[in-house]
XYZ file of C-alpha atoms in Angstrom:
765
model
C 0.000 0.000 0.000
C 1.391 3.292 -1.225
C 0.249 6.461 0.584
C 0.593 10.141 -0.355
C 2.617 12.551 1.766
C 2.606 16.300 1.295
C 5.032 16.850 4.194
C 7.090 15.022 6.807
C 4.315 14.806 9.419
C 1.875 13.307 6.908
C 4.443 10.693 5.882
C 5.070 9.668 9.504
C 1.334 9.357 10.201
C 0.896 7.320 7.003
C 3.552 4.876 8.200
C 1.961 4.714 11.644
C -1.414 3.926 10.035
C 0.060 0.973 8.174
C 1.352 2.202 4.810
C 4.169 0.115 3.368
C 5.534 3.065 1.439
C 4.875 6.725 0.710
C 5.293 8.835 -2.383
C 6.209 12.485 -2.111
C 7.349 15.507 -4.071
C 10.310 17.792 -3.596
C 10.144 21.571 -3.854
C 10.589 21.360 -7.632
C 9.188 19.156 -10.432
C 6.261 17.727 -8.457
C 2.874 17.267 -10.132
C 1.351 18.739 -6.955
C 3.132 22.078 -6.986
C 0.729 23.620 -4.444
C 1.464 20.952 -1.823
C 3.952 21.736 0.940
C 6.390 19.178 -0.495
C 9.786 18.201 0.915
C 13.165 19.807 1.190
C 16.106 17.453 0.686
C 16.785 17.703 4.417
C 13.220 16.566 5.240
C 13.485 13.763 2.713
C 16.696 12.562 4.363
C 15.082 12.596 7.805
C 12.190 10.527 6.448
C 14.674 8.219 4.738
C 16.328 7.436 8.072
C 12.918 6.808 9.666
C 11.865 4.548 6.775
C 15.052 2.492 7.019
C 14.535 2.016 10.735
C 10.921 0.872 10.241
C 11.425 -1.189 7.042
C 9.393 1.210 4.887
C 9.988 2.612 1.408
C 9.986 6.076 -0.164
C 9.226 6.967 -3.773
C 9.922 10.487 -5.029
C 7.720 11.987 -7.745
C 9.663 13.996 -10.305
C 6.564 13.715 -12.460
C 6.308 16.982 -14.374
C 7.550 17.840 -17.816
C 11.057 19.302 -17.775
C 12.321 22.102 -20.017
C 15.837 22.340 -21.427
C 16.600 25.207 -19.065
C 15.650 23.069 -16.048
C 17.761 20.030 -16.894
C 20.782 21.041 -14.738
C 18.594 21.495 -11.637
C 16.591 18.291 -12.069
C 19.771 16.271 -12.671
C 21.257 17.755 -9.507
C 18.219 16.510 -7.579
C 18.425 13.091 -9.246
C 22.080 12.860 -8.261
C 21.159 13.542 -4.633
C 18.384 10.924 -4.741
C 20.840 8.400 -6.164
C 23.322 9.189 -3.392
C 20.671 8.657 -0.728
C 19.347 5.481 -2.401
C 15.692 6.426 -2.859
C 13.507 3.373 -3.501
C 12.093 4.693 -6.763
C 11.612 7.801 -8.912
C 8.184 8.432 -10.500
C 8.661 10.091 -13.894
C 6.471 11.488 -16.676
C 9.079 13.270 -18.798
C 10.591 10.769 -21.235
C 13.743 12.830 -21.633
C 14.347 12.642 -17.892
C 13.583 8.908 -17.930
C 16.174 8.462 -20.671
C 18.817 10.380 -18.696
C 18.132 8.472 -15.470
C 18.363 5.114 -17.206
C 21.593 6.073 -18.999
C 23.443 7.820 -16.179
C 21.807 6.665 -12.926
C 21.202 2.963 -13.588
C 20.821 2.103 -9.886
C 17.714 4.299 -9.528
C 14.462 2.315 -10.008
C 12.253 4.053 -12.600
C 8.478 4.192 -12.147
C 6.256 5.337 -15.033
C 3.782 7.957 -13.832
C 0.079 7.615 -14.574
C 0.642 10.861 -16.531
C 2.153 8.691 -19.278
C -1.338 7.241 -19.912
C -0.194 3.623 -20.226
C -3.373 1.637 -20.856
C -2.570 -1.263 -23.223
C 0.040 -3.985 -23.352
C 2.069 -2.328 -26.129
C 2.542 0.680 -23.861
C 3.552 -1.625 -21.020
C 6.040 -3.463 -23.246
C 7.625 -0.206 -24.408
C 7.873 1.030 -20.816
C 9.762 -2.116 -19.851
C 12.075 -1.671 -22.824
C 12.808 1.923 -21.805
C 13.933 0.690 -18.396
C 10.895 1.242 -16.199
C 10.649 -1.165 -13.273
C 7.071 -0.243 -12.366
C 4.132 1.319 -14.209
C 1.312 3.279 -12.579
C -1.549 2.307 -14.866
C -4.164 4.727 -16.165
C -7.247 4.867 -13.941
C -9.546 4.024 -16.859
C -8.906 0.257 -16.863
C -11.208 -2.499 -15.674
C -10.086 -5.503 -13.640
C -10.048 -7.860 -16.616
C -7.787 -5.533 -18.599
C -5.421 -5.121 -15.663
C -5.171 -8.896 -15.391
C -4.522 -9.205 -19.140
C -1.746 -6.612 -18.966
C -0.012 -8.421 -16.121
C -0.220 -11.734 -17.969
C 1.146 -10.135 -21.143
C 4.085 -8.410 -19.401
C 4.666 -10.310 -16.134
C 8.173 -8.981 -15.502
C 7.143 -5.387 -14.809
C 5.491 -4.220 -11.591
C 1.926 -2.894 -11.764
C 0.616 -0.110 -9.524
C -3.075 0.827 -9.437
C -4.964 3.721 -7.840
C -7.681 2.460 -5.484
C -8.779 5.611 -3.644
C -9.035 9.350 -4.130
C -9.838 12.057 -6.642
C -10.399 11.274 -10.316
C -9.759 13.438 -13.363
C -12.343 13.620 -16.133
C -9.653 13.568 -18.771
C -7.054 10.848 -19.092
C -4.178 11.847 -16.806
C -1.441 13.435 -18.863
C -3.773 14.232 -21.773
C -5.528 17.235 -20.204
C -4.444 20.549 -21.736
C -7.358 22.608 -20.375
C -5.621 24.372 -17.503
C -2.412 24.915 -19.452
C -3.936 26.293 -22.655
C -6.748 28.295 -21.056
C -4.980 29.707 -17.990
C -1.280 29.046 -18.491
C -1.296 26.672 -15.492
C -0.333 23.320 -16.899
C -1.395 20.158 -15.118
C 1.719 18.620 -16.651
C 3.677 21.095 -14.521
C 1.775 20.452 -11.299
C -0.264 23.660 -11.531
C -3.692 22.332 -12.549
C -6.502 24.843 -11.908
C -9.103 22.026 -11.779
C -11.290 23.407 -14.532
C -13.205 20.115 -14.464
C -14.447 21.071 -10.964
C -16.034 24.266 -12.302
C -19.657 24.659 -13.354
C -20.819 25.027 -16.944
C -24.016 26.320 -18.480
C -25.434 23.672 -20.761
C -27.872 24.273 -23.601
C -30.258 21.320 -23.394
C -31.219 19.917 -26.775
C -34.393 21.276 -28.319
C -34.890 23.940 -25.645
C -33.595 27.423 -24.899
C -33.456 26.629 -21.202
C -29.977 26.705 -19.664
C -28.805 24.437 -16.859
C -25.788 24.949 -14.637
C -23.936 21.738 -13.959
C -20.570 20.543 -12.760
C -20.645 18.291 -15.781
C -16.982 17.161 -15.621
C -16.698 16.752 -11.840
C -15.883 13.144 -10.998
C -16.747 11.366 -7.787
C -13.950 9.956 -5.644
C -12.587 6.509 -6.368
C -13.364 3.984 -3.631
C -11.786 0.541 -3.668
C -13.156 -0.728 -0.390
C -16.126 -2.707 -1.665
C -17.130 -5.454 -4.020
C -14.130 -7.629 -3.136
C -12.115 -5.288 -5.352
C -8.886 -5.721 -3.415
C -9.146 -9.502 -3.785
C -9.686 -9.131 -7.521
C -6.676 -6.838 -7.854
C -4.543 -9.267 -5.890
C -5.668 -12.117 -8.150
C -4.895 -9.936 -11.187
C -1.267 -9.712 -10.069
C -1.219 -6.051 -9.010
C 1.931 -5.271 -7.001
C 0.941 -2.020 -5.307
C -2.271 -0.208 -4.342
C -2.017 3.564 -4.509
C -3.957 6.206 -2.584
C -4.339 9.644 -4.161
C -4.019 12.760 -2.021
C -0.748 14.712 -1.900
C -2.821 17.860 -1.369
C -4.855 16.322 1.456
C -4.438 16.713 5.223
C -2.534 14.283 7.416
C -5.865 13.387 9.063
C -7.207 12.311 5.668
C -4.131 10.227 4.891
C -4.130 8.613 8.329
C -7.807 7.617 8.207
C -7.715 6.378 4.607
C -4.571 4.327 5.174
C -6.030 2.908 8.405
C -9.200 1.917 6.544
C -7.385 0.096 3.747
C -4.835 -1.416 6.103
C -7.701 -3.050 7.978
C -9.211 -4.278 4.718
C -5.928 -5.716 3.498
C -5.215 -7.437 6.787
C -8.683 -9.013 6.850
C -9.243 -9.670 3.147
C -9.623 -13.373 3.750
C -11.565 -13.009 6.960
C -14.739 -11.204 7.980
C -14.719 -7.567 8.984
C -17.191 -6.620 11.688
C -19.678 -4.237 10.068
C -19.811 -1.748 12.934
C -16.039 -1.406 13.063
C -15.902 -1.194 9.294
C -18.619 1.459 9.212
C -17.032 3.514 11.984
C -13.754 3.679 10.091
C -15.638 4.580 6.937
C -17.410 7.459 8.683
C -14.166 8.789 10.134
C -12.562 8.579 6.715
C -15.416 10.418 5.019
C -15.324 13.253 7.544
C -11.733 14.100 6.626
C -12.657 14.570 2.943
C -14.930 12.692 0.578
C -17.044 13.303 -2.447
C -19.540 10.683 -3.527
C -17.835 7.341 -4.035
C -17.529 5.419 -7.275
C -15.957 2.167 -8.402
C -15.159 4.041 -11.641
C -13.926 1.716 -14.390
C -12.981 -1.329 -12.308
C -16.203 -3.256 -13.026
C -16.806 -1.821 -16.483
C -15.921 -5.147 -18.173
C -14.931 -3.578 -21.487
C -18.316 -1.982 -22.115
C -17.504 1.642 -23.046
C -19.577 4.291 -21.376
C -21.153 2.005 -18.769
C -19.958 3.815 -15.671
C -22.643 6.318 -14.804
C -21.838 6.637 -11.116
C -18.555 8.355 -11.929
C -19.901 11.936 -12.169
C -21.836 14.240 -9.836
C -23.044 17.320 -11.639
C -24.688 18.923 -8.601
C -21.763 19.573 -6.243
C -17.988 19.183 -6.766
C -16.584 19.251 -3.237
C -16.421 17.538 0.138
C -19.722 15.910 1.171
C -18.751 14.105 4.345
C -21.503 11.844 5.724
C -25.107 11.973 4.528
C -27.515 12.723 7.414
C -30.946 12.875 5.791
C -33.496 14.770 3.686
C -35.352 17.820 4.985
C -38.968 17.050 5.973
C -40.032 20.563 6.976
C -38.670 24.110 7.050
C -39.834 27.651 7.712
C -38.972 31.160 8.912
C -39.208 32.732 12.343
C -38.697 36.476 12.300
C -35.300 37.037 10.651
C -34.050 33.460 10.898
C -35.026 30.122 9.373
C -35.256 26.575 10.649
C -35.453 23.037 9.271
C -36.283 19.532 10.428
C -35.031 16.229 9.119
C -35.076 12.661 10.318
C -31.550 11.394 10.756
C -30.814 8.130 8.988
C -30.290 5.246 11.370
C -27.934 3.575 8.910
C -25.258 4.798 6.568
C -25.908 3.310 3.159
C -23.586 3.306 0.196
C -24.960 2.027 -3.098
C -22.428 2.623 -5.826
C -22.021 -0.423 -8.010
C -23.884 -3.673 -7.917
C -20.768 -5.251 -6.379
C -20.559 -2.696 -3.555
C -22.972 -2.398 -0.652
C -22.001 -1.256 2.809
C -24.617 -1.028 5.535
C -23.260 -0.156 8.958
C -25.620 0.128 11.930
C -24.155 3.313 13.315
C -26.174 6.341 14.278
C -24.540 9.704 13.657
C -24.455 12.299 16.431
C -24.640 16.023 15.678
C -23.033 18.530 18.022
C -23.350 22.274 18.293
C -20.844 23.943 15.995
C -20.660 21.078 13.480
C -20.136 22.105 9.874
C -23.058 20.979 7.682
C -23.793 21.088 3.958
C -27.211 21.755 2.425
C -27.920 20.841 -1.227
C -31.235 21.987 -2.685
C -33.708 19.488 -4.214
C -33.041 20.851 -7.723
C -29.298 20.489 -7.189
C -28.827 24.131 -8.201
C -27.829 25.581 -4.828
C -25.686 24.542 -1.881
C -24.793 26.173 1.433
C -22.104 25.272 3.973
C -22.960 26.420 7.492
C -22.182 25.825 11.152
C -25.176 24.519 13.090
C -25.530 25.852 16.657
C -29.245 25.874 17.534
C -29.825 22.094 17.519
C -32.455 19.931 19.214
C -32.884 16.192 18.725
C -35.960 14.207 19.732
C -36.825 10.697 18.624
C -34.146 10.904 15.926
C -35.691 14.060 14.440
C -33.199 16.927 14.221
C -34.293 20.547 14.325
C -31.768 23.204 13.385
C -32.664 26.852 13.919
C -31.019 30.250 13.552
C -30.302 29.767 9.852
C -29.507 32.664 7.517
C -31.104 30.903 4.542
C -34.393 29.073 3.974
C -33.825 25.389 3.156
C -36.274 23.636 0.844
C -38.141 20.459 1.700
C -36.423 17.334 0.297
C -33.069 19.085 0.328
C -30.097 16.984 1.428
C -28.078 17.518 4.610
C -24.496 16.290 5.077
C -22.107 16.414 8.006
C -18.821 17.881 6.739
C -16.875 18.249 9.950
C -17.560 17.416 13.555
C -16.683 20.214 15.971
C -15.158 17.630 18.298
C -12.772 16.304 15.644
C -9.179 16.585 16.749
C -6.338 17.292 14.376
C -3.315 15.046 14.445
C -0.254 16.752 15.902
C 2.659 17.772 13.746
C 6.238 16.798 14.528
C 9.368 18.800 15.081
C 11.368 17.520 12.136
C 14.634 18.116 14.002
C 13.694 15.280 16.356
C 14.168 12.846 13.473
C 17.762 11.816 12.699
C 19.033 12.673 9.246
C 20.174 10.030 6.779
C 23.800 10.247 5.656
C 25.896 8.358 3.176
C 28.549 6.315 4.950
C 32.138 6.892 3.804
C 34.647 4.284 4.977
C 38.068 5.660 5.992
C 41.018 3.695 7.350
C 43.601 5.563 9.427
C 46.677 4.751 11.427
C 45.679 4.474 15.083
C 46.830 6.927 17.747
C 46.045 7.873 21.311
C 43.344 10.337 20.197
C 41.784 8.044 17.586
C 38.909 6.987 19.842
C 38.040 10.637 20.451
C 38.062 11.336 16.710
C 35.861 8.338 16.109
C 33.233 9.604 18.567
C 33.195 13.085 17.019
C 32.975 12.065 13.365
C 29.243 11.144 13.292
C 28.368 14.612 14.606
C 28.323 16.209 11.158
C 25.119 18.241 11.326
C 23.520 18.360 7.848
C 26.472 16.984 5.929
C 25.596 14.465 3.221
C 28.204 12.098 4.622
C 29.287 10.417 7.789
C 32.772 8.945 8.089
C 33.048 5.399 9.342
C 36.564 5.315 10.781
C 38.504 2.063 10.732
C 41.591 2.096 12.999
C 44.741 0.312 11.921
C 47.734 -0.406 14.141
C 47.398 1.272 17.521
C 50.595 3.336 17.333
C 50.874 6.663 19.135
C 52.627 9.202 16.921
C 52.045 12.074 19.344
C 53.838 12.677 22.617
C 51.133 15.132 23.700
C 47.353 14.717 23.251
C 45.726 16.823 20.510
C 43.402 19.483 22.014
C 39.711 18.685 21.606
C 39.067 22.011 19.813
C 41.672 21.112 17.205
C 40.084 17.717 16.632
C 36.691 19.364 16.082
C 38.241 21.780 13.625
C 39.840 18.942 11.673
C 36.508 17.106 11.661
C 34.626 20.164 10.321
C 37.240 20.713 7.630
C 36.946 17.079 6.595
C 33.187 17.278 6.098
C 33.436 20.651 4.413
C 35.921 19.189 1.958
C 33.764 16.101 1.360
C 30.704 18.209 0.538
C 32.723 20.592 -1.601
C 34.190 17.717 -3.598
C 30.739 16.181 -4.036
C 29.233 19.435 -5.346
C 32.132 20.042 -7.737
C 32.002 16.496 -9.080
C 28.201 16.784 -9.433
C 28.494 19.874 -11.622
C 31.184 18.241 -13.752
C 29.032 15.134 -14.113
C 25.943 17.147 -15.119
C 27.866 19.171 -17.681
C 29.210 15.968 -19.141
C 25.698 14.509 -19.385
C 24.224 17.586 -21.054
C 27.053 17.972 -23.545
C 26.596 14.518 -25.073
C 23.874 12.781 -27.056
C 23.421 9.162 -28.000
C 22.586 9.676 -31.665
C 26.067 8.654 -32.704
C 26.168 5.069 -33.939
C 22.435 4.944 -34.688
C 20.864 5.406 -38.101
C 18.278 8.112 -37.420
C 17.328 9.558 -40.793
C 16.191 13.178 -40.531
C 14.698 14.943 -43.530
C 15.345 18.650 -44.008
C 12.224 20.781 -43.620
C 11.878 23.894 -45.769
C 9.959 26.982 -44.666
C 6.836 26.130 -46.645
C 6.533 22.682 -45.085
C 7.304 24.135 -41.653
C 4.458 26.649 -42.054
C 2.101 23.850 -43.114
C 3.015 21.705 -40.110
C 2.774 24.594 -37.642
C -0.990 24.613 -38.284
C -1.759 21.320 -36.567
C -5.319 21.310 -37.935
C -3.793 20.606 -41.355
C -3.042 17.099 -40.096
C -6.559 16.362 -38.850
C -8.201 13.474 -40.737
C -10.721 14.369 -43.431
C -14.189 12.928 -43.381
C -15.118 10.182 -45.805
C -15.230 11.628 -49.287
C -12.484 14.123 -48.471
C -14.686 16.888 -47.039
C -12.681 20.054 -46.392
C -15.204 21.428 -43.893
C -13.193 22.465 -40.813
C -16.080 21.583 -38.515
C -15.885 18.017 -39.807
C -12.132 17.780 -39.106
C -12.096 18.589 -35.430
C -10.762 15.277 -34.018
C -6.988 15.564 -34.557
C -6.079 11.882 -34.991
C -7.283 8.594 -36.447
C -9.446 6.788 -33.928
C -9.877 3.023 -34.086
C -13.249 3.403 -35.812
C -11.862 5.958 -38.271
C -9.007 3.637 -39.184
C -11.428 0.771 -39.797
C -13.472 3.029 -42.074
C -10.350 3.931 -44.044
C -9.511 0.266 -44.455
C -13.027 -0.546 -45.661
C -12.875 2.246 -48.237
C -9.720 0.799 -49.768
C -7.772 2.905 -52.270
C -10.404 5.630 -52.245
C -9.561 6.294 -48.595
C -6.452 8.250 -49.590
C -8.813 11.219 -49.923
C -9.391 11.134 -46.140
C -5.681 11.335 -45.246
C -4.010 14.758 -44.918
C -1.368 15.319 -47.577
C 1.298 17.872 -48.392
C 3.471 18.510 -51.399
C 3.417 18.298 -55.181
C 3.542 15.041 -57.051
C 5.466 12.846 -57.017
C 6.946 13.750 -53.588
C 3.728 13.593 -51.598
C 3.753 13.402 -47.799
C 0.738 11.771 -46.149
C 0.153 12.227 -42.423
C -1.592 9.697 -40.180
C -1.695 10.972 -36.564
C -2.308 7.970 -34.317
C -4.871 7.975 -31.523
C -3.358 8.391 -28.040
C -6.083 6.097 -26.635
C -6.495 2.559 -27.961
C -8.252 0.030 -25.773
C -6.248 -3.064 -24.943
C -8.673 -5.395 -26.693
C -8.479 -3.222 -29.843
C -4.784 -2.350 -30.002
C -3.657 -5.363 -32.051
C -6.486 -4.813 -34.508
C -5.602 -1.090 -34.702
C -1.961 -1.823 -35.554
C -2.863 -4.649 -37.971
C -5.380 -2.420 -39.760
C -2.803 0.346 -40.009
C -0.336 -2.066 -41.598
C -2.930 -3.296 -44.095
C -3.707 0.291 -45.105
C -0.029 1.165 -45.551
C 0.659 -1.933 -47.641
C -2.314 -1.125 -49.863
C -1.299 2.493 -50.384
C 2.398 1.755 -50.854
C 1.698 -0.851 -53.517
C -0.080 1.804 -55.566
C 2.362 4.663 -55.014
C 5.751 5.637 -56.372
C 8.835 5.374 -54.203
C 8.943 9.112 -53.434
C 5.633 9.103 -51.553
C 6.025 8.992 -47.764
C 3.568 8.097 -45.029
C 4.277 9.762 -41.676
C 2.751 8.247 -38.540
C 2.172 10.606 -35.624
C 3.340 9.191 -32.280
C 1.032 10.238 -29.428
C 1.609 7.518 -26.831
C 4.340 5.161 -25.648
C 2.529 2.255 -27.302
C 3.133 3.802 -30.730
C 6.904 3.478 -30.345
C 6.572 -0.253 -30.945
C 5.620 0.581 -34.538
C 9.094 1.946 -35.307
C 10.552 -1.537 -35.279
C 7.433 -3.114 -36.811
C 7.622 -0.908 -39.917
C 11.420 -0.714 -40.170
C 11.294 -2.883 -43.327
C 9.027 -0.361 -45.073
C 11.209 2.548 -46.272
C 8.193 4.649 -47.265
C 6.896 4.689 -43.681
C 8.326 7.335 -41.361
C 7.280 9.060 -38.140
C 6.852 12.357 -36.348
C 6.430 13.104 -32.644
C 2.936 14.542 -32.316
C 1.707 17.085 -29.759
C 0.705 14.476 -27.134
C 4.235 13.059 -27.020
C 5.308 16.267 -25.227
C 8.752 17.084 -26.595
C 9.594 19.392 -23.707
C 13.382 19.055 -23.888
C 16.042 17.889 -26.320
C 16.401 14.457 -24.722
C 12.788 13.340 -25.319
C 13.532 12.247 -28.930
C 16.407 10.135 -27.594
C 13.913 7.471 -26.512
C 13.485 6.638 -30.200
C 16.997 5.219 -30.121
C 15.849 2.568 -27.653
C 13.258 1.210 -30.039
C 15.143 0.409 -33.242
C 18.606 0.573 -34.777
C 17.199 2.702 -37.583
C 14.255 5.019 -37.990
C 13.029 7.818 -40.212
C 11.807 10.818 -38.229
C 10.566 13.976 -39.917
C 10.128 16.323 -36.930
C 8.784 16.733 -33.407
C 6.130 19.150 -32.199
C 7.266 21.395 -29.390
C 5.392 20.784 -26.131
C 2.401 23.039 -26.775
C 1.855 24.200 -23.164
C 5.552 25.017 -22.949
C 5.155 27.621 -25.659
C 3.740 29.912 -22.968
C 6.923 29.731 -20.852
C 10.619 30.115 -21.752
C 11.102 26.502 -22.772
C 12.500 26.484 -26.267
C 13.872 23.043 -27.085
C 17.472 23.440 -28.203
C 20.101 21.297 -29.889
C 17.804 18.371 -30.666
C 18.822 16.214 -33.601
C 15.229 16.634 -34.837
C 13.578 19.725 -36.292
C 11.215 21.179 -33.660
C 7.940 22.711 -34.891
C 5.837 25.007 -32.675
C 2.055 24.844 -33.073
C 0.466 28.186 -33.926
C -3.192 27.078 -33.849
C -3.282 25.626 -30.333
C -6.892 26.809 -29.976
C -7.905 23.842 -32.153
C -6.387 21.184 -29.893
C -8.547 19.111 -27.519
C -8.602 20.399 -23.960
C -9.726 17.057 -22.514
C -9.884 13.517 -23.856
C -11.913 11.020 -21.848
C -13.485 7.582 -21.877
C -16.382 8.921 -19.810
C -19.247 9.344 -22.258
C -20.485 12.913 -21.850
C -23.721 12.229 -23.716
C -24.716 9.183 -21.669
C -24.125 10.981 -18.389
C -25.895 14.126 -19.616
C -29.011 12.186 -20.611
C -29.125 10.176 -17.394
C -28.084 13.037 -15.078
C -26.925 10.551 -12.457
C -26.386 13.242 -9.837
C -29.997 12.610 -8.868
C -29.186 9.049 -7.916
C -32.139 7.879 -9.986
C -32.582 4.141 -10.224
C -33.604 4.654 -13.859
C -30.059 5.482 -14.934
C -28.896 3.244 -17.752
C -25.709 1.241 -17.369
C -25.022 0.691 -21.077
C -25.415 2.480 -24.387
C -28.937 2.979 -25.699
C -30.013 0.768 -28.584
C -30.530 3.878 -30.727
C -27.195 5.490 -29.790
C -25.835 7.432 -32.785
C -22.240 7.048 -31.530
C -21.652 10.691 -32.414
C -22.914 13.757 -30.564
C -22.027 17.420 -30.253
C -22.952 19.690 -27.335
C -22.191 23.311 -26.496
C -21.428 24.460 -22.967
C -20.317 27.811 -21.526
C -18.193 28.873 -18.568
C -17.375 32.487 -17.680
C -18.221 33.698 -21.171
C -16.091 31.063 -22.913
C -17.911 28.537 -25.084
C -16.787 24.941 -25.441
C -17.732 22.209 -27.861
C -18.059 18.659 -26.523
C -17.734 15.950 -29.159
C -18.655 12.338 -28.400
C -17.512 9.716 -30.886
C -17.816 6.012 -30.135
C -17.988 6.501 -26.357
C -14.932 8.771 -26.244
C -15.379 12.427 -25.291
C -13.362 15.367 -26.621
C -13.655 18.917 -25.278
C -12.620 21.844 -27.494
C -12.727 25.587 -27.314
C -15.577 26.995 -29.379
C -14.345 30.148 -31.088
C -17.863 31.357 -31.891
C -19.113 34.254 -29.810
C -21.398 33.417 -26.886
């Protein structure tokens, strides 16, 4: 069990609650930039504690890294290697390449930001040197099991609790492109937690909804942990590096109890009490998300709550009566005798615990129409025969409104710790010296090195006294301080030399990476990424029909069915005979479709190549790790080449180096500059590939998701209606378009074959 830790105190409490390991961020390059995060000193104190208690620490360097930041991140990596961290969680492929090449002792973990979701992606990750992969959250249990069977020699880590993103992790550009706060840099503004005004079909009426706000993942029901164990999962991960230490402690305690008693019976009252305590620290509605989806796209309607995006705590009841008395209002509701949780047919928890409300408790009111909510402290409380009356309210609650307990006034916060009370971890340096009368004194003083990276382990040889008079203690201390000062100075100097050596070399030498020169006209064509969007069948040039920027599985099948005529649907550049066709590959290909996708692609290429002259080229756009496997697969086809598309995030000059791991030869036309990085000083320099910046970023998808927007909109599952469908309608058109608005900005939501794409709508509101 892997727990989050935003600071030292949270990490200690996580260990005390039963976590086997924690993951944390440092002050730089953490995907939770707003968390407190760790200094290197705090990390070293936790490292010493973890060693003493047989625990592990994983450090998340899981943001994209710019060229300008490479010296600093490599300095941090060098420190982590010195202090033998148990693993480094990485998203940036350039950083992963550098760690594997120059820090081979550091275990590499692939962040969920890499969106690894099929076995080709898992295979490529293993080939790039990753020891463990944090899988995308969008996978069901069967798929997870299939992935482990397909690639058994790589560790699998799965999220089982915490917040969910609407978009695939790593593929959300909303915050970065709209606000300049990239989620790939740890600065996500959580646009998916905002409300949108939705134009309902066929009516002028507008509805405000939190239509992208996901419920919290809950893995504590339906025997899920048993299923994951049977599927071969190595680690269960809890989300929450922004959460309080109370949250982490209660969640870890809950899952520790479940893990310890998986094969026994958990007493319902104890189970329910822990669940209540956990929910009071922070909880939205719970969902099993994709775990029980069983490869039926779109069938996960309990994943969204459009009425309220925040902490709900524990449900108390529905309002039976309310009214006003002079300038204040009151309400009555019957408190539920049981806490029920009905999420998925596999999950049902019913604990016979009665909640108690105290004066000063923080409550939440949600109106019956789900269009208004109020958080308030309740002071004027009377309870009789389980009926609660709350008076002195500054608002008038409506009958049938919902009441939740957010925080109990008697809740106690967990104490923090003085970090100086925890010993600091140091690298042991063995030194042998000739013995003397003062050697024992020196030996006792050497460990007292304050914050030095090192501690000298002195080995005495030959007890011979070279001094007729004892050395003064002050002189010994001075010698000791000079020794450690020199050790640290040498380390820092060697580190800088090492980093400069790393950054001044590339690995292209000795590999046949063919790079084609790009003239200004082609560069201008490529800089408009919409030029590479697939045409509709028949070659329609209508821009509104070319909004999806890559070939989905269904689109590729349609191209294959059309045969030679399908060339009209593929973007092309150049005069005859030197035509360049572009086939951007979909970043999301379901595991049970990926082989068919690649086979279909090969059939299409063979068909086209057989009809074309030798000067025609077909360029495949790489948007996911899984696509790298195609470099070797098509190495025997000289007319097939590649480019690194916008989802491959070429954020620094070492990202293209991963291509060298995949084949001894490859033809690469260019790489798109990391599009969010165009808003910060992050120009990629000295790459062996031409780097193209996108000038029409407004046409790129802001979110890409496997949560069907249309199905959830039609069912509106925030009401908890039992009539919600759990699968696609028989008359589903498989293609829908909706228009939503937030703060004067319009957005277009496209649903194609159960995948959802969110774009900016440039039309005026």
